[in-house]
Short mmCIF file of C-alpha atoms in Angstrom, two decimals:
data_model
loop_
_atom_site.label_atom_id
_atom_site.label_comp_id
_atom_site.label_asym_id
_atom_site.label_seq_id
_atom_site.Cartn_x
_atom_site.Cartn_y
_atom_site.Cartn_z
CA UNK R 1 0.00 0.00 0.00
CA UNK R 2 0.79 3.51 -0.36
CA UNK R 3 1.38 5.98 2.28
CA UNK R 4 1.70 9.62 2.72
CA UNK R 5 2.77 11.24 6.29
CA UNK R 6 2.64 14.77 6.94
CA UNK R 7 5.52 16.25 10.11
CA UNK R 8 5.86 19.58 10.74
CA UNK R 9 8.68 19.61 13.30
CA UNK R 10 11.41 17.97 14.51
CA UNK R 11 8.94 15.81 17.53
CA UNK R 12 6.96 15.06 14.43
CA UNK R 13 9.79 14.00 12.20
CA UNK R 14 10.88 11.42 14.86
CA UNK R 15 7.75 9.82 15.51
CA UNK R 16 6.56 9.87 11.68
CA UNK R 17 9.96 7.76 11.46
CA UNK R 18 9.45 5.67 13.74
CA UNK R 19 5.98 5.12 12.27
CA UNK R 20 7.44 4.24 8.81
CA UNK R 21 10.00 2.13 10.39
CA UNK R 22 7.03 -0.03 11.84
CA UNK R 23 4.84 0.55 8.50
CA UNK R 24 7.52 -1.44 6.63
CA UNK R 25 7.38 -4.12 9.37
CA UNK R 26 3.52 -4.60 8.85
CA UNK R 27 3.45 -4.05 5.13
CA UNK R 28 6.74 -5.16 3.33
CA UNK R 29 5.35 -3.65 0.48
CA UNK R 30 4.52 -0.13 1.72
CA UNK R 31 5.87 2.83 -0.83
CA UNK R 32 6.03 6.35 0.85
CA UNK R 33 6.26 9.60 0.09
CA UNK R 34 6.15 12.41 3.23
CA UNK R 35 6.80 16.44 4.25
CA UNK R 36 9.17 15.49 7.89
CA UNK R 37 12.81 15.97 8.24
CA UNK R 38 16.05 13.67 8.07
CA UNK R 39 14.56 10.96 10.69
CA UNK R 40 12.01 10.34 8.07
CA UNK R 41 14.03 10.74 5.08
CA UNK R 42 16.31 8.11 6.41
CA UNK R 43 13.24 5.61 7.53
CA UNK R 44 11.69 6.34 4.04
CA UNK R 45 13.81 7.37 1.63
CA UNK R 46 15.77 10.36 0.99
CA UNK R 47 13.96 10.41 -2.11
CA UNK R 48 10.97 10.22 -1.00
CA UNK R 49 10.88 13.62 1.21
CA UNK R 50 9.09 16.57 -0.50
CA UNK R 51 9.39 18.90 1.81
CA UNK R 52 11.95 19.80 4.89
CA UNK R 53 10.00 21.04 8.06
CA UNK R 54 12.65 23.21 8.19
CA UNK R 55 11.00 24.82 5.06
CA UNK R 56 7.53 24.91 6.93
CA UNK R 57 8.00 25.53 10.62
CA UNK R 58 6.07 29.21 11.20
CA UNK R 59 6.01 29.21 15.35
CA UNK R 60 3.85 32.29 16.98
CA UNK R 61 1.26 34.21 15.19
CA UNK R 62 3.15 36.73 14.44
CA UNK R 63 5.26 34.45 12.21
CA UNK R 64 2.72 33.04 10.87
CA UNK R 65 0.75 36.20 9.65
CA UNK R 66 4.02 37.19 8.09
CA UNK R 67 3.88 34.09 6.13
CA UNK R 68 0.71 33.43 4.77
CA UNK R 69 1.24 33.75 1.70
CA UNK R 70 4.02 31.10 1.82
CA UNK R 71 1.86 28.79 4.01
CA UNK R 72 -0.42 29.29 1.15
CA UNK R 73 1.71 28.55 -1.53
CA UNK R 74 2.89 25.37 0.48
CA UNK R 75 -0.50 24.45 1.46
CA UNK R 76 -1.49 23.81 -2.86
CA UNK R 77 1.99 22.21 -3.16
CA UNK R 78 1.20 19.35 -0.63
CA UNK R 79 -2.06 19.11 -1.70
CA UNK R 80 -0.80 18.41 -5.58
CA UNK R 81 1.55 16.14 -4.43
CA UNK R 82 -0.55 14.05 -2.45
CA UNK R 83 -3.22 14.04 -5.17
CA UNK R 84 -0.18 12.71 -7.48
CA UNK R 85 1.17 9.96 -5.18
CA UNK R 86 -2.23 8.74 -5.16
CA UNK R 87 -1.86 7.55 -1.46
CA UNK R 88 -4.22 4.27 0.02
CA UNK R 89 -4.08 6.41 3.25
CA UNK R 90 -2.93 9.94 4.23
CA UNK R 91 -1.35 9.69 7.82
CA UNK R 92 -1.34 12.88 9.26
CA UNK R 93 1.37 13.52 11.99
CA UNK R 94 0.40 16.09 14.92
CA UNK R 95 1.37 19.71 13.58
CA UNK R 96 -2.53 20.89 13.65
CA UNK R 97 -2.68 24.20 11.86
CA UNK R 98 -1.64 22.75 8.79
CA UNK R 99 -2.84 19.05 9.07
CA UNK R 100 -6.39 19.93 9.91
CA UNK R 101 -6.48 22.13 6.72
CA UNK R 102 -5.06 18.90 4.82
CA UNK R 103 -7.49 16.56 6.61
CA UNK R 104 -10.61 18.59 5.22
CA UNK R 105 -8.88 18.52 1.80
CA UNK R 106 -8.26 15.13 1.78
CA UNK R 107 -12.34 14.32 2.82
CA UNK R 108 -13.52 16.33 0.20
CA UNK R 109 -10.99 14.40 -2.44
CA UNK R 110 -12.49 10.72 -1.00
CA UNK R 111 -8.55 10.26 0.46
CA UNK R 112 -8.69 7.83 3.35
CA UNK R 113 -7.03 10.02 6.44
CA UNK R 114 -5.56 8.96 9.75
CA UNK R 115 -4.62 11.15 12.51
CA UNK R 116 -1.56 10.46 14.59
CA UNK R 117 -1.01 12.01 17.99
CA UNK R 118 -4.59 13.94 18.11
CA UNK R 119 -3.69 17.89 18.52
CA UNK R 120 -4.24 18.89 21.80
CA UNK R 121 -8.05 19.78 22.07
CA UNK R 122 -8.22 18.86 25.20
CA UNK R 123 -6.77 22.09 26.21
CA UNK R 124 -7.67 24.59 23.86
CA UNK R 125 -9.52 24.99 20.78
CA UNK R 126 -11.46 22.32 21.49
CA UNK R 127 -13.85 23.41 18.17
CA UNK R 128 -11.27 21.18 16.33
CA UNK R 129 -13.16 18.15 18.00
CA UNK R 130 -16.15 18.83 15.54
CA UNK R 131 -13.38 18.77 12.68
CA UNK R 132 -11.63 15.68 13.67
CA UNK R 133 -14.98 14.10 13.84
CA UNK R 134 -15.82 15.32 10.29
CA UNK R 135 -12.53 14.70 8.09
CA UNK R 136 -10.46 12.12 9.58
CA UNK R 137 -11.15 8.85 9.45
CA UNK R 138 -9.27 7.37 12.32
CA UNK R 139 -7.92 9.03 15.13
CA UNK R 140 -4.89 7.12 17.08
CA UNK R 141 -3.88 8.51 20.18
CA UNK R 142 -0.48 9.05 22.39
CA UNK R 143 -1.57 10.02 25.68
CA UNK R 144 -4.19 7.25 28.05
CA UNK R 145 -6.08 10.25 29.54
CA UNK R 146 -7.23 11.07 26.09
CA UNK R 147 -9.04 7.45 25.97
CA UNK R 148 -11.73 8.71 28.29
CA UNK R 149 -11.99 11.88 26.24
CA UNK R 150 -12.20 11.65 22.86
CA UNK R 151 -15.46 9.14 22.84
CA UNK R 152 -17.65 11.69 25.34
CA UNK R 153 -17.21 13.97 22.29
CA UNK R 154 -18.41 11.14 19.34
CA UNK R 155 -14.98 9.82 18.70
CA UNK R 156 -13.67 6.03 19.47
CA UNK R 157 -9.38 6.87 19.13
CA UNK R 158 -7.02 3.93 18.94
CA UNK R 159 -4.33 3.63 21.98
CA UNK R 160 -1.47 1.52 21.26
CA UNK R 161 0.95 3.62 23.55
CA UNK R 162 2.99 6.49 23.72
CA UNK R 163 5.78 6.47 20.78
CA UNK R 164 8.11 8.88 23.22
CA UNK R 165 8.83 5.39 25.10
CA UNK R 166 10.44 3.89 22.15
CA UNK R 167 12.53 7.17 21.20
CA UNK R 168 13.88 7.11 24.70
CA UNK R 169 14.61 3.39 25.00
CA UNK R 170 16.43 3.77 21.22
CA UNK R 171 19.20 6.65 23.07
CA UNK R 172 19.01 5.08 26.92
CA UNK R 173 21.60 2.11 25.75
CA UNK R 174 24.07 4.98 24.17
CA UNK R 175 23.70 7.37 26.96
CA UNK R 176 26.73 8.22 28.23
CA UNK R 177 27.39 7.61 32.25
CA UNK R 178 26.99 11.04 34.53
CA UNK R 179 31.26 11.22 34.64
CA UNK R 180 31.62 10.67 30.92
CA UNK R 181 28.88 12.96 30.08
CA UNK R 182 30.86 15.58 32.36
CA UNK R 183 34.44 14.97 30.80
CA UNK R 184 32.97 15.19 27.21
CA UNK R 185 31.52 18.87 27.51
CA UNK R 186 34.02 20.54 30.26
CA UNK R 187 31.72 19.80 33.29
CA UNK R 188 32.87 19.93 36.86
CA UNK R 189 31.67 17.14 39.26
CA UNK R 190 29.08 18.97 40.97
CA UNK R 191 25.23 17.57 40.93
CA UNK R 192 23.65 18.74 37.97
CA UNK R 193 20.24 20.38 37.43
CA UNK R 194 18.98 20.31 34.19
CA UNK R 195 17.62 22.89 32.09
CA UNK R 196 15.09 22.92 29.79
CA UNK R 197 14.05 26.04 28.49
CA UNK R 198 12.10 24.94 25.29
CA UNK R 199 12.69 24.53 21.83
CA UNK R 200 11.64 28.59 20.63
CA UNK R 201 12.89 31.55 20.83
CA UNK R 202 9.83 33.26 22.24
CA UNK R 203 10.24 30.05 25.25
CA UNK R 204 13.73 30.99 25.58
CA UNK R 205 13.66 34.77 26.15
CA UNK R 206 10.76 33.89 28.74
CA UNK R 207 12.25 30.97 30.73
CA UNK R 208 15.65 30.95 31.17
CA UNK R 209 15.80 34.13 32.79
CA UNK R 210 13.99 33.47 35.49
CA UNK R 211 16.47 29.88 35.12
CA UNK R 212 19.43 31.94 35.43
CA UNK R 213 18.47 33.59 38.54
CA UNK R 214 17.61 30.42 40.36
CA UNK R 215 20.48 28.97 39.81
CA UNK R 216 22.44 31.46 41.93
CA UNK R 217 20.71 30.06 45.08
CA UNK R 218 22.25 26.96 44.16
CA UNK R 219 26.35 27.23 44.43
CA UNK R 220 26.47 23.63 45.02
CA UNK R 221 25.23 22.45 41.99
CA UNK R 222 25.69 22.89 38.24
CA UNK R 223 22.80 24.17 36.25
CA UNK R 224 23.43 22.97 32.43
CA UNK R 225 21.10 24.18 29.62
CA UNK R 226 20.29 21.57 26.52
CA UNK R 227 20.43 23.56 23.98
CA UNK R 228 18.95 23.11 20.04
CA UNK R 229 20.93 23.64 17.21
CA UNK R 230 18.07 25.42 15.19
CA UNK R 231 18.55 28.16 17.91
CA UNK R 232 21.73 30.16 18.06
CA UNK R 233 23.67 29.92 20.85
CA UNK R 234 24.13 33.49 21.25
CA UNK R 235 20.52 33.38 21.93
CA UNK R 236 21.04 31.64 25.45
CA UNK R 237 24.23 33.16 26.20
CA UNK R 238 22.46 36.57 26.77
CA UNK R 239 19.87 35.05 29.15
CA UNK R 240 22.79 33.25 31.10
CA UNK R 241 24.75 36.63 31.19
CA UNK R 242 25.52 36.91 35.05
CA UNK R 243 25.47 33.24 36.24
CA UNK R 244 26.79 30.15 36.24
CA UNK R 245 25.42 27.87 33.69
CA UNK R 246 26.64 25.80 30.93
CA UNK R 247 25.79 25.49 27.40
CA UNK R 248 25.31 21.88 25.38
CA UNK R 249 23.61 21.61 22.33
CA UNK R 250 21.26 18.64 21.01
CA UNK R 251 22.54 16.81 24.28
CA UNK R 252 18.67 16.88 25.79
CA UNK R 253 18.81 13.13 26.91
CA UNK R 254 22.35 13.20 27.91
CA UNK R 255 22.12 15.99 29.91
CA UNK R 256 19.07 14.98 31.86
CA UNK R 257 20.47 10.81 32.57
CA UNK R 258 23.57 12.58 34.34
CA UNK R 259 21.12 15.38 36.05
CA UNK R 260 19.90 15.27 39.75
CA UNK R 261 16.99 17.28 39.10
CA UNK R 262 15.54 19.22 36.19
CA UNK R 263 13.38 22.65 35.70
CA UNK R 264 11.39 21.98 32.79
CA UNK R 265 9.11 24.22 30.72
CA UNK R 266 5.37 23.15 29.88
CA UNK R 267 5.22 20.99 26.91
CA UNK R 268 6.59 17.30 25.95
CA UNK R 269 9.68 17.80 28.13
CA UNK R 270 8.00 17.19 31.33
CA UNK R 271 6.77 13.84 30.27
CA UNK R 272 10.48 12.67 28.41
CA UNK R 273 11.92 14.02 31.87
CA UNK R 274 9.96 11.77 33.69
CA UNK R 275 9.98 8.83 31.99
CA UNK R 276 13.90 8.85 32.01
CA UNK R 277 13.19 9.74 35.82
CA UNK R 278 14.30 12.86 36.75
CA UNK R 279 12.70 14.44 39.33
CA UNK R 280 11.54 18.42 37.64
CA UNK R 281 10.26 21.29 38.49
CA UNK R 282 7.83 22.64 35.54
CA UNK R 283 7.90 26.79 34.87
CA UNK R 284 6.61 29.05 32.69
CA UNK R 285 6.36 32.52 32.59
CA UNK R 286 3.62 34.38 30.04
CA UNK R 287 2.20 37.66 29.99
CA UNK R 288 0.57 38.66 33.19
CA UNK R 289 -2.99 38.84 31.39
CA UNK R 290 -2.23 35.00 29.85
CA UNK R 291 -1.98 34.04 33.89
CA UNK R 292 -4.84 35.65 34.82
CA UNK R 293 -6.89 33.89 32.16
CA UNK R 294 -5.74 30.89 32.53
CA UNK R 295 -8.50 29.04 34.31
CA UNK R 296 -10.92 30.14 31.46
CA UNK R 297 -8.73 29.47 28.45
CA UNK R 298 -7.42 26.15 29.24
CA UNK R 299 -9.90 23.03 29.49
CA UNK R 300 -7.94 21.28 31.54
CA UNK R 301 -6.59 21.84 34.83
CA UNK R 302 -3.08 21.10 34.54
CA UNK R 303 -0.52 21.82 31.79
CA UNK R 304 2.46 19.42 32.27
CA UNK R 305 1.88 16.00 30.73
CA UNK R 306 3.52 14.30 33.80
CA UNK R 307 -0.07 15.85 35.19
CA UNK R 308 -2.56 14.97 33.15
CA UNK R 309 -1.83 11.47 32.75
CA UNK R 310 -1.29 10.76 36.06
CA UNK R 311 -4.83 12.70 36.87
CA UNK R 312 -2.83 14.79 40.02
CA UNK R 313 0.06 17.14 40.79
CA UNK R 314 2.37 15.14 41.29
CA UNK R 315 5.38 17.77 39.99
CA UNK R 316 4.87 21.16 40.91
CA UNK R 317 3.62 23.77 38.05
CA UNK R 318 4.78 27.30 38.13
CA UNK R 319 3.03 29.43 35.91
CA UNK R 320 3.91 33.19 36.45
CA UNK R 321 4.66 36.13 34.49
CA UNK R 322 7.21 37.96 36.58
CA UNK R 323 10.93 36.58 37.59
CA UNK R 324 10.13 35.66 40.99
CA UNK R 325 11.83 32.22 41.88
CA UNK R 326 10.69 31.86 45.85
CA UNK R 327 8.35 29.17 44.82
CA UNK R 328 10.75 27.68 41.94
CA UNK R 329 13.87 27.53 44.66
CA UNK R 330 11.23 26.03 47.15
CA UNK R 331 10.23 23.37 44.86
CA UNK R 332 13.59 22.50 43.58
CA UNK R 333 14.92 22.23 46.82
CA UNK R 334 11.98 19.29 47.67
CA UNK R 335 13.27 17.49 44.43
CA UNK R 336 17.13 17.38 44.57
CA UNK R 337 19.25 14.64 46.91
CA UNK R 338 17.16 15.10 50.20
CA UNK R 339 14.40 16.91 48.93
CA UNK R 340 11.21 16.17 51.22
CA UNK R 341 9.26 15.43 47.73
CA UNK R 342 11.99 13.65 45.90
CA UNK R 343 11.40 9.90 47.13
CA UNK R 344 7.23 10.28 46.34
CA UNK R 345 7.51 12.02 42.90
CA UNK R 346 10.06 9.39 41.72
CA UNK R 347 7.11 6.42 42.73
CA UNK R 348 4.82 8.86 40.92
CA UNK R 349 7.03 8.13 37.59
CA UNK R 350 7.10 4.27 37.96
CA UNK R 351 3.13 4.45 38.13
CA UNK R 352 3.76 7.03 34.71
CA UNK R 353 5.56 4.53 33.24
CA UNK R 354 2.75 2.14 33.64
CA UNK R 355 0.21 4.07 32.86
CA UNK R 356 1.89 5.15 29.54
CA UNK R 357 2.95 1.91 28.14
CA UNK R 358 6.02 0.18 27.40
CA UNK R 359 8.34 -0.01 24.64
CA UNK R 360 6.78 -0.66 21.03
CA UNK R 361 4.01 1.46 20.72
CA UNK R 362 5.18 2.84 16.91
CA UNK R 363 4.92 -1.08 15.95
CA UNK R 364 1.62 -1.31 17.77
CA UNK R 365 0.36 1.88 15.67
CA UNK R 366 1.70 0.85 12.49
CA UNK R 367 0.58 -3.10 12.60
CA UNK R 368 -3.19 -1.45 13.74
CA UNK R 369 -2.79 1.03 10.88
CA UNK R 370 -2.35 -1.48 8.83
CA UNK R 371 -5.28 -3.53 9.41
CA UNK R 372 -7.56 -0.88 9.38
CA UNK R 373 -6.87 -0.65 5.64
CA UNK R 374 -6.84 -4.04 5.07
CA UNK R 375 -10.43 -3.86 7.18
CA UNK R 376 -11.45 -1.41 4.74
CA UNK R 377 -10.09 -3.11 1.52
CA UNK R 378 -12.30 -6.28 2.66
CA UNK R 379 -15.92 -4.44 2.93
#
């Protein structure tokens, strides 16, 4: 059969590879053609990759507005191409603003569509539910909370998993031990506290600030930033003017198997942190307005992943929109060698880890994937 996935980011382009990578697995004779990044080029094809996400990654609206007319443009070129490969199924890969444009396209030209990792409705915009329920055809889900979810709102999603598990146990047999990962980038032999800023530049001007003050009230550890290498490293150095921290770049795993402890910003990181686990601290500052309305914008009542699944607090969430660590030293203090909340939150994460799934869920996906078509070819 013939497939066609859609990434538009580098979490995207990992997962859509691992997809493909069970997709061949299930169907020996599968032909692809996809918009993702290297992972997928070197699962698919190199051939095979239309389009870099590095061509189509527009983060923010102001981005975006400056850009329509090349989101546009892009928008007609994936459409042609897909109407050229003739695909049995389009697979759509998370990255909503563009995917639920393609998934109405795709209806309306009788293409078969599958969703994978559902965008997060759950917490805002939660009119997309109507449009899931309308263009795609199958809806297969990373997250269990989302189980319970999805059908009180007409849709039955598939669960096979969370694919995060299987990126993590791919790196944990290369990770390098705490002392090696200190002798390759300069490190002295002080704990280390992780730091996870984000993976934009709008995340990075708001978070490590308020990182770069906390670690000051920490002289007896060593606060190291993983850095991405689609952000300039002059970018963080500016935010770590003044203090203490180091810089290492596309080291995100590494640098959180040697840490003690971890401050994390909202978003996937809270959930790879603890599955590798790491006991974290979540922050994130916004615009004092975005704080206040947070209890009517967001559907759900926590924002780290870690939370949600679990269905409790079981790692602190700072949300604030001023540089005021009391809280952030308080709660980093409970999670570091001795910490009061250190021994509980790291039982939370075995219960996460069961709760998620274990290794194999990008098989699962693909083998169910696969049958569904086969289902469909049948009727």
């Amino acid at each position: 059969m013939k497939y066609y996935l859609i990434a538009g980011e580098p979490s995207g382009d990992l997962h859509g590879a691992n997809l493909i990578e069970g997709l061949r697995k299930a169907d020996p004779e599968a032909q692809f053609r996809f918009w993702g990044g290297d992972r997928m080029a070197a699962a698919g094809g190199a051939a095979n990759l239309a389009k870099h996400y590095r061509e189509t990654s527009f983060f923010g609206i102001v981005q975006v507005l400056k850009n329509l007319r090349t989101i546009k443009r892009q928008m007609l070129e994936c459409q042609a191409d897909v109407a050229a490969f003739a695909p049995d199924v389009l697979i759509l890969v998370d990255y909503p603003g563009f995917n639920m444009k393609m998934a109405r396209w795709a209806k309306e030209h009788g293409i078969r569509t599958f969703y994978y990792i559902a965008p997060k409705v759950w917490a805002w915009r939660e009119w997309r539910v109507k449009a899931i329920r309308k263009y795609v055809d199958r809806l297969f889900i990373i997250f269990p909370f989302e189980r319970s979810y999805f059908p009180r709102h007409g849709i039955e999603p598939i669960f096979e998993g969370n694919p995060l598990v299987d990126a993590i146990e791919a790196k944990r047999a290369a990770l390098p031990s705490p002392d090696e990962f200190r002798r390759r980038n300069g490190l002295d032999g002080r704990p280390i506290v992780a730091l996870l800023a984000g993976s934009r530049r709008g995340e990075i001007r708001d978070n490590l600030p308020l990182m770069a003050d906390l670690s000051k009230k920490f002289p007896g550890h060593q606060f190291v930033v993983a850095g991405v290498s689609w952000l300039d490293r002059a970018l963080y150095e500016q935010y770590m003017a003044g203090s203490d921290i180091r810089y290492v770049c596309d080291q995100t795993y590494e640098t959180l198997a040697a840490a003690e402890a971890a401050v994390v910003t909202s978003g996937t990181a809270t959930l790879e942190t603890a599955l590798l686990g790491i006991p974290e601290v979540v922050v994130y500052r916004t615009l004092w307005f975005q704080v206040k309305l947070q209890p009517y914008v967001l559907n759900v009542p926590w924002v780290s992943l870690v939370n949600l699944n679990l269905g409790r607090e079981a790692v602190a969430e700072i949300i604030q929109s001023g540089l005021d660590i009391t809280r952030a030293e308080r709660e980093l203090r409970a999670v570091v060698e001795g910490g009061s909340k250190r021994e509980k939150m790291l039982s939370d994460f075995d219960e996460l880890r069961k709760v998620i799934g274990g290794p194999g869920a990008s098989d699962r996906f693909a083998a169910r994937m696969v049958a569904e078509l086969h289902a469909t070819e049948a009727q």
